[in-house]
C-alpha positions as a Markdown table, in Angstrom:
| # | Residue | x | y | z |
|---|---|---|---|---|
| 1 | Met | 137.9 | -69.7 | -109.3 |
| 2 | Ser | 134.7 | -70.4 | -107.4 |
| 3 | Phe | 133.8 | -73.4 | -105.3 |
| 4 | Gln | 131.4 | -76.0 | -106.7 |
| 5 | Pro | 129.9 | -78.4 | -104.2 |
| 6 | Tyr | 130.5 | -82.1 | -104.8 |
| 7 | Arg | 127.8 | -83.6 | -106.9 |
| 8 | Ser | 126.9 | -87.1 | -105.8 |
| 9 | Pro | 126.9 | -89.6 | -108.6 |
| 10 | Ser | 124.3 | -91.7 | -106.8 |
| 11 | Thr | 121.8 | -88.9 | -106.1 |
| 12 | Gly | 122.6 | -86.5 | -108.9 |
| 13 | Arg | 122.4 | -83.6 | -106.4 |
| 14 | Pro | 125.0 | -81.2 | -105.2 |
| 15 | Val | 125.9 | -82.1 | -101.6 |
| 16 | Arg | 125.2 | -79.3 | -99.1 |
| 17 | Ala | 125.7 | -81.1 | -95.8 |
| 18 | Val | 128.2 | -83.8 | -94.8 |
| 19 | Leu | 126.9 | -85.5 | -91.7 |
| 20 | Phe | 128.9 | -88.1 | -89.8 |
| 21 | Asp | 128.3 | -91.3 | -88.0 |
| 22 | Thr | 130.1 | -90.5 | -84.7 |
| 23 | Phe | 130.9 | -93.6 | -82.6 |
| 24 | Gly | 133.8 | -95.2 | -84.4 |
| 25 | Thr | 133.9 | -92.9 | -87.4 |
| 26 | Val | 134.8 | -89.6 | -85.7 |
| 27 | Val | 135.7 | -90.7 | -82.2 |
| 28 | Asp | 137.6 | -93.7 | -80.8 |
| 29 | Trp | 135.0 | -95.2 | -78.5 |
| 30 | Arg | 136.9 | -98.4 | -77.6 |
| 31 | Thr | 140.1 | -96.6 | -76.4 |
| 32 | Gly | 138.1 | -93.9 | -74.5 |
| 33 | Val | 135.8 | -96.3 | -72.7 |
| 34 | Ala | 138.6 | -98.7 | -71.9 |
| 35 | Gln | 140.7 | -96.0 | -70.3 |
| 36 | Glu | 137.9 | -94.9 | -68.0 |
| 37 | Val | 136.9 | -98.5 | -67.2 |
| 38 | Ala | 140.6 | -99.2 | -66.3 |
| 39 | Ala | 140.6 | -96.2 | -64.0 |
| 40 | Phe | 137.3 | -97.3 | -62.4 |
| 41 | Ala | 138.6 | -100.8 | -61.8 |
| 42 | Ala | 141.9 | -99.6 | -60.3 |
| 43 | Ala | 140.2 | -97.2 | -58.0 |
| 44 | His | 137.8 | -99.9 | -56.7 |
| 45 | Gly | 140.1 | -102.9 | -56.5 |
| 46 | His | 138.7 | -104.8 | -59.5 |
| 47 | Thr | 140.8 | -106.8 | -61.9 |
| 48 | Leu | 139.4 | -107.0 | -65.4 |
| 49 | Asp | 140.3 | -106.6 | -69.1 |
| 50 | Ala | 139.3 | -103.0 | -69.8 |
| 51 | Gly | 139.3 | -103.5 | -73.6 |
| 52 | Ala | 137.1 | -106.6 | -73.2 |
| 53 | Phe | 134.8 | -104.7 | -70.9 |
| 54 | Ala | 134.4 | -101.9 | -73.5 |
| 55 | Asp | 133.6 | -104.5 | -76.2 |
| 56 | Arg | 131.0 | -106.1 | -74.0 |
| 57 | Trp | 129.4 | -102.8 | -73.1 |
| 58 | Arg | 129.3 | -101.8 | -76.8 |
| 59 | Ala | 127.9 | -105.2 | -77.8 |
| 60 | Leu | 124.8 | -104.5 | -75.8 |
| 61 | Tyr | 124.2 | -101.3 | -77.8 |
| 62 | Gln | 122.3 | -102.6 | -80.9 |
| 63 | Pro | 120.1 | -105.1 | -79.0 |
| 64 | Ala | 119.0 | -102.3 | -76.6 |
| 65 | Met | 118.0 | -100.0 | -79.6 |
| 66 | Glu | 116.4 | -102.9 | -81.4 |
| 67 | Ala | 113.6 | -103.1 | -78.8 |
| 68 | Ile | 112.8 | -99.4 | -79.6 |
| 69 | Arg | 113.1 | -99.8 | -83.3 |
| 70 | Thr | 110.6 | -102.7 | -83.3 |
| 71 | Gly | 108.2 | -100.8 | -81.0 |
| 72 | Glu | 108.5 | -103.1 | -78.1 |
| 73 | Arg | 109.7 | -100.1 | -76.0 |
| 74 | Gly | 109.0 | -96.4 | -76.3 |
| 75 | Phe | 111.8 | -94.1 | -77.4 |
| 76 | Thr | 114.5 | -94.0 | -74.7 |
| 77 | Lys | 117.6 | -91.9 | -75.1 |
| 78 | Leu | 121.0 | -93.5 | -75.5 |
| 79 | Asp | 122.4 | -92.3 | -72.2 |
| 80 | Thr | 119.7 | -94.3 | -70.5 |
| 81 | Leu | 120.4 | -97.4 | -72.6 |
| 82 | His | 124.1 | -97.1 | -71.9 |
| 83 | Arg | 123.4 | -96.9 | -68.2 |
| 84 | Glu | 121.2 | -100.0 | -68.2 |
| 85 | Asn | 123.8 | -101.8 | -70.3 |
| 86 | Leu | 126.6 | -100.8 | -67.9 |
| 87 | Asp | 124.9 | -102.8 | -65.1 |
| 88 | Glu | 124.7 | -105.9 | -67.4 |
| 89 | Ala | 128.4 | -105.5 | -68.4 |
| 90 | Leu | 129.4 | -105.2 | -64.8 |
| 91 | Arg | 127.6 | -108.4 | -63.8 |
| 92 | His | 129.2 | -110.1 | -66.8 |
| 93 | Phe | 132.6 | -109.3 | -65.3 |
| 94 | Gly | 131.6 | -110.4 | -61.8 |
| 95 | Ile | 130.9 | -106.9 | -60.3 |
| 96 | Asp | 127.6 | -106.3 | -58.6 |
| 97 | Pro | 126.4 | -102.8 | -59.6 |
| 98 | Asp | 124.3 | -102.6 | -56.5 |
| 99 | Gln | 127.5 | -102.5 | -54.5 |
| 100 | Val | 128.8 | -99.5 | -56.4 |
| 101 | Ser | 127.4 | -96.0 | -55.6 |
| 102 | Ser | 125.0 | -94.6 | -58.2 |
| 103 | Gly | 127.1 | -91.5 | -58.5 |
| 104 | Ile | 130.2 | -93.5 | -59.5 |
| 105 | Leu | 128.3 | -95.4 | -62.1 |
| 106 | Ala | 126.7 | -92.3 | -63.5 |
| 107 | Glu | 130.2 | -90.8 | -63.9 |
| 108 | Leu | 131.4 | -94.0 | -65.6 |
| 109 | Asn | 128.5 | -93.9 | -67.9 |
| 110 | Lys | 129.6 | -90.4 | -68.9 |
| 111 | Ser | 132.7 | -91.9 | -70.4 |
| 112 | Trp | 130.7 | -92.0 | -73.7 |
| 113 | His | 130.5 | -88.2 | -73.5 |
| 114 | Arg | 134.3 | -87.9 | -73.3 |
| 115 | Leu | 135.5 | -90.0 | -76.1 |
| 116 | Pro | 138.7 | -89.0 | -77.9 |
| 117 | Ala | 138.6 | -88.0 | -81.6 |
| 118 | Trp | 140.6 | -89.9 | -84.1 |
| 119 | Pro | 143.8 | -88.0 | -84.9 |
| 120 | Asp | 142.5 | -86.8 | -88.3 |
| 121 | Ser | 138.9 | -85.9 | -87.2 |
| 122 | Val | 139.2 | -82.3 | -86.0 |
| 123 | Glu | 141.4 | -81.1 | -88.9 |
| 124 | Gly | 139.2 | -83.0 | -91.5 |
| 125 | Leu | 135.9 | -81.7 | -90.1 |
| 126 | Ala | 137.3 | -78.1 | -90.1 |
| 127 | Ser | 138.3 | -78.4 | -93.7 |
| 128 | Ile | 135.0 | -79.8 | -94.8 |
| 129 | Arg | 133.2 | -77.1 | -92.8 |
| 130 | Arg | 134.7 | -74.4 | -94.9 |
| 131 | His | 132.3 | -75.5 | -97.8 |
| 132 | Tyr | 129.6 | -77.7 | -96.3 |
| 133 | Ile | 127.4 | -77.9 | -93.3 |
| 134 | Val | 128.9 | -80.5 | -90.9 |
| 135 | Gly | 127.3 | -82.3 | -88.0 |
| 136 | Pro | 126.7 | -85.7 | -86.5 |
| 137 | Leu | 124.1 | -88.2 | -87.8 |
| 138 | Ser | 124.3 | -90.4 | -84.8 |
| 139 | Asn | 122.3 | -92.5 | -82.4 |
| 140 | Gly | 123.7 | -90.4 | -79.6 |
| 141 | Asn | 121.4 | -88.0 | -77.7 |
| 142 | Thr | 121.9 | -84.3 | -78.0 |
| 143 | Ser | 123.6 | -83.7 | -74.7 |
| 144 | Leu | 125.9 | -86.6 | -75.2 |
| 145 | Leu | 127.0 | -85.3 | -78.6 |
| 146 | Leu | 127.4 | -81.8 | -77.3 |
| 147 | Asp | 129.6 | -82.9 | -74.5 |
| 148 | Met | 131.6 | -85.0 | -76.9 |
| 149 | Ala | 132.1 | -82.1 | -79.3 |
| 150 | Arg | 133.3 | -79.8 | -76.5 |
| 151 | Asn | 135.6 | -82.4 | -75.0 |
| 152 | Ala | 137.2 | -83.4 | -78.3 |
| 153 | Gly | 137.0 | -80.1 | -80.1 |
| 154 | Leu | 134.7 | -81.2 | -82.9 |
| 155 | Pro | 133.7 | -78.2 | -85.0 |
| 156 | Trp | 130.1 | -79.1 | -85.7 |
| 157 | Asp | 127.8 | -76.5 | -87.3 |
| 158 | Val | 124.7 | -78.3 | -85.9 |
| 159 | Ile | 123.9 | -81.2 | -83.6 |
| 160 | Ile | 120.7 | -83.1 | -84.1 |
| 161 | Gly | 120.5 | -85.9 | -81.6 |
| 162 | Ser | 118.4 | -89.0 | -81.8 |
| 163 | Asp | 116.3 | -87.5 | -79.0 |
| 164 | Met | 115.2 | -84.9 | -81.6 |
| 165 | Thr | 114.5 | -87.3 | -84.4 |
| 166 | Arg | 113.0 | -89.8 | -81.9 |
| 167 | Thr | 114.3 | -92.8 | -83.7 |
| 168 | Tyr | 117.5 | -94.8 | -84.2 |
| 169 | Lys | 119.5 | -95.7 | -87.3 |
| 170 | Pro | 119.2 | -97.7 | -89.5 |
| 171 | Leu | 115.4 | -96.9 | -89.6 |
| 172 | Pro | 114.8 | -94.5 | -92.6 |
| 173 | Glu | 113.3 | -91.9 | -90.4 |
| 174 | Ala | 116.6 | -91.3 | -88.6 |
| 175 | Tyr | 118.1 | -90.1 | -91.9 |
| 176 | Leu | 115.1 | -88.4 | -93.4 |
| 177 | Arg | 114.1 | -86.4 | -90.3 |
| 178 | Thr | 117.7 | -85.2 | -89.9 |
| 179 | Ala | 117.6 | -83.9 | -93.5 |
| 180 | Glu | 114.2 | -82.3 | -92.8 |
| 181 | Phe | 115.5 | -80.4 | -89.8 |
| 182 | Leu | 118.1 | -78.9 | -92.1 |
| 183 | Asp | 115.5 | -78.1 | -94.8 |
| 184 | Leu | 117.5 | -80.2 | -97.3 |
| 185 | Glu | 116.4 | -82.9 | -99.7 |
| 186 | Pro | 117.9 | -86.3 | -98.8 |
| 187 | Gly | 120.1 | -86.2 | -101.9 |
| 188 | Glu | 121.7 | -83.0 | -100.7 |
| 189 | Val | 123.0 | -84.7 | -97.5 |
| 190 | Met | 126.0 | -87.0 | -97.5 |
| 191 | Leu | 126.5 | -89.6 | -94.7 |
| 192 | Ala | 130.1 | -90.3 | -93.9 |
| 193 | Ala | 130.5 | -93.5 | -91.9 |
| 194 | Ala | 133.0 | -96.3 | -91.1 |
| 195 | His | 130.2 | -98.9 | -91.2 |
| 196 | Asn | 128.9 | -100.3 | -94.4 |
| 197 | Ser | 125.5 | -101.2 | -92.9 |
| 198 | Asp | 124.9 | -97.6 | -92.0 |
| 199 | Leu | 125.8 | -96.5 | -95.5 |
| 200 | His | 123.5 | -99.1 | -97.1 |
| 201 | Ala | 120.6 | -97.8 | -95.0 |
| 202 | Ala | 121.4 | -94.2 | -95.9 |
| 203 | Arg | 121.7 | -95.0 | -99.6 |
| 204 | Glu | 118.2 | -96.6 | -99.5 |
| 205 | Thr | 116.7 | -93.4 | -98.1 |
| 206 | Gly | 118.3 | -91.3 | -100.9 |
| 207 | Leu | 121.4 | -89.9 | -99.1 |
| 208 | Ala | 124.8 | -89.6 | -100.7 |
| 209 | Thr | 127.4 | -91.8 | -99.0 |
| 210 | Ala | 131.1 | -91.8 | -98.1 |
| 211 | Phe | 133.1 | -94.6 | -96.5 |
| 212 | Ile | 135.9 | -93.8 | -94.0 |
| 213 | Ala | 138.1 | -96.7 | -93.0 |
| 214 | Arg | 138.6 | -97.2 | -89.3 |
| 215 | Pro | 140.4 | -100.6 | -89.2 |
| 216 | Thr | 141.1 | -100.5 | -85.5 |
| 217 | Glu | 137.7 | -99.3 | -84.2 |
| 218 | His | 137.2 | -102.7 | -82.6 |
| 219 | Gly | 140.8 | -103.3 | -81.6 |
| 220 | Pro | 143.7 | -105.0 | -83.4 |
| 221 | Gly | 141.6 | -108.1 | -84.3 |
| 222 | Gln | 138.9 | -106.3 | -86.3 |
| 223 | Thr | 137.5 | -108.2 | -89.2 |
| 224 | Ala | 134.5 | -106.2 | -90.3 |
| 225 | Asp | 134.3 | -102.8 | -92.2 |
| 226 | Leu | 137.9 | -102.9 | -93.3 |
| 227 | Ala | 137.0 | -101.7 | -96.8 |
| 228 | Pro | 134.0 | -100.3 | -98.6 |
| 229 | Glu | 131.4 | -102.9 | -99.4 |
| 230 | Gly | 129.3 | -100.9 | -101.8 |
| 231 | Asp | 129.7 | -98.4 | -104.6 |
| 232 | Trp | 129.7 | -95.5 | -102.2 |
| 233 | Asp | 130.1 | -92.0 | -103.7 |
| 234 | Leu | 133.5 | -91.6 | -102.0 |
| 235 | Ala | 135.8 | -93.8 | -100.0 |
| 236 | Ala | 138.7 | -92.5 | -97.9 |
| 237 | Ser | 141.2 | -93.6 | -95.2 |
| 238 | Ser | 140.6 | -90.5 | -93.1 |
| 239 | Ile | 138.4 | -87.5 | -92.7 |
| 240 | Thr | 141.2 | -85.3 | -94.1 |
| 241 | Glu | 141.3 | -87.5 | -97.2 |
| 242 | Leu | 137.5 | -87.2 | -97.5 |
| 243 | Ala | 137.8 | -83.5 | -97.3 |
| 244 | Arg | 140.2 | -83.5 | -100.3 |
| 245 | Gly | 137.7 | -85.6 | -102.3 |
| 246 | Leu | 134.9 | -83.2 | -101.6 |
| 247 | Val | 136.6 | -80.1 | -102.7 |
| 248 | Gln | 136.3 | -79.2 | -106.4 |
| 249 | Gln | 137.5 | -75.8 | -107.7 |
| 250 | Leu | 136.0 | -74.7 | -111.0 |
| 251 | Gln | 136.1 | -71.5 | -112.9 |
| 252 | Ser | 133.2 | -69.2 | -112.2 |
């Protein structure tokens, strides 16, 4: 028996790399950020809803990147955008960031580097990695993704941050430049993501696609991305389930 790589029905190509959206798909950003915000608030005498703070901070993510995607602002790495958005989130909750030391805020901003993996992520990635190149295809910058991987034990083969592609998803270049760095055709790359909009953009650029359900990414009241909303190549409830779907054993 010899391994035959999964052939994408949508691209007609064998998949050689399985790349992952990271925030929400591989790591639980809401829980991780809320825990660190709660610790910050307790240490400095603030009363706030840490989950709501995490949601507010995250809600500023797409608008900040949109200014870069539209060309209104030059490329700026995600760490910087998160730090700017932290000030706005603090003000929203009645905290003056100018009254908090820059060192403390820099450390709180690093919470995005220390996000916990979903329970199935490490095992699932390790299983997929036995047969495919695995790595993030994320809007995170390289140092953020590297710290995240080391903290959570994510077994990536390669990390190509947005500061290398110099663009943000869902612009086509974010997907195409990543494939180019790997010397792969777009159809040989599969994006696995918990977000249907990300998969739609990847499909339009010629990538294979896989949906992974993360129904609590945004907390218990989540209403979006509960199920696949396209004819993605694969759909799974976990990365370990995706790994099983990618493995085909045929006689040599």
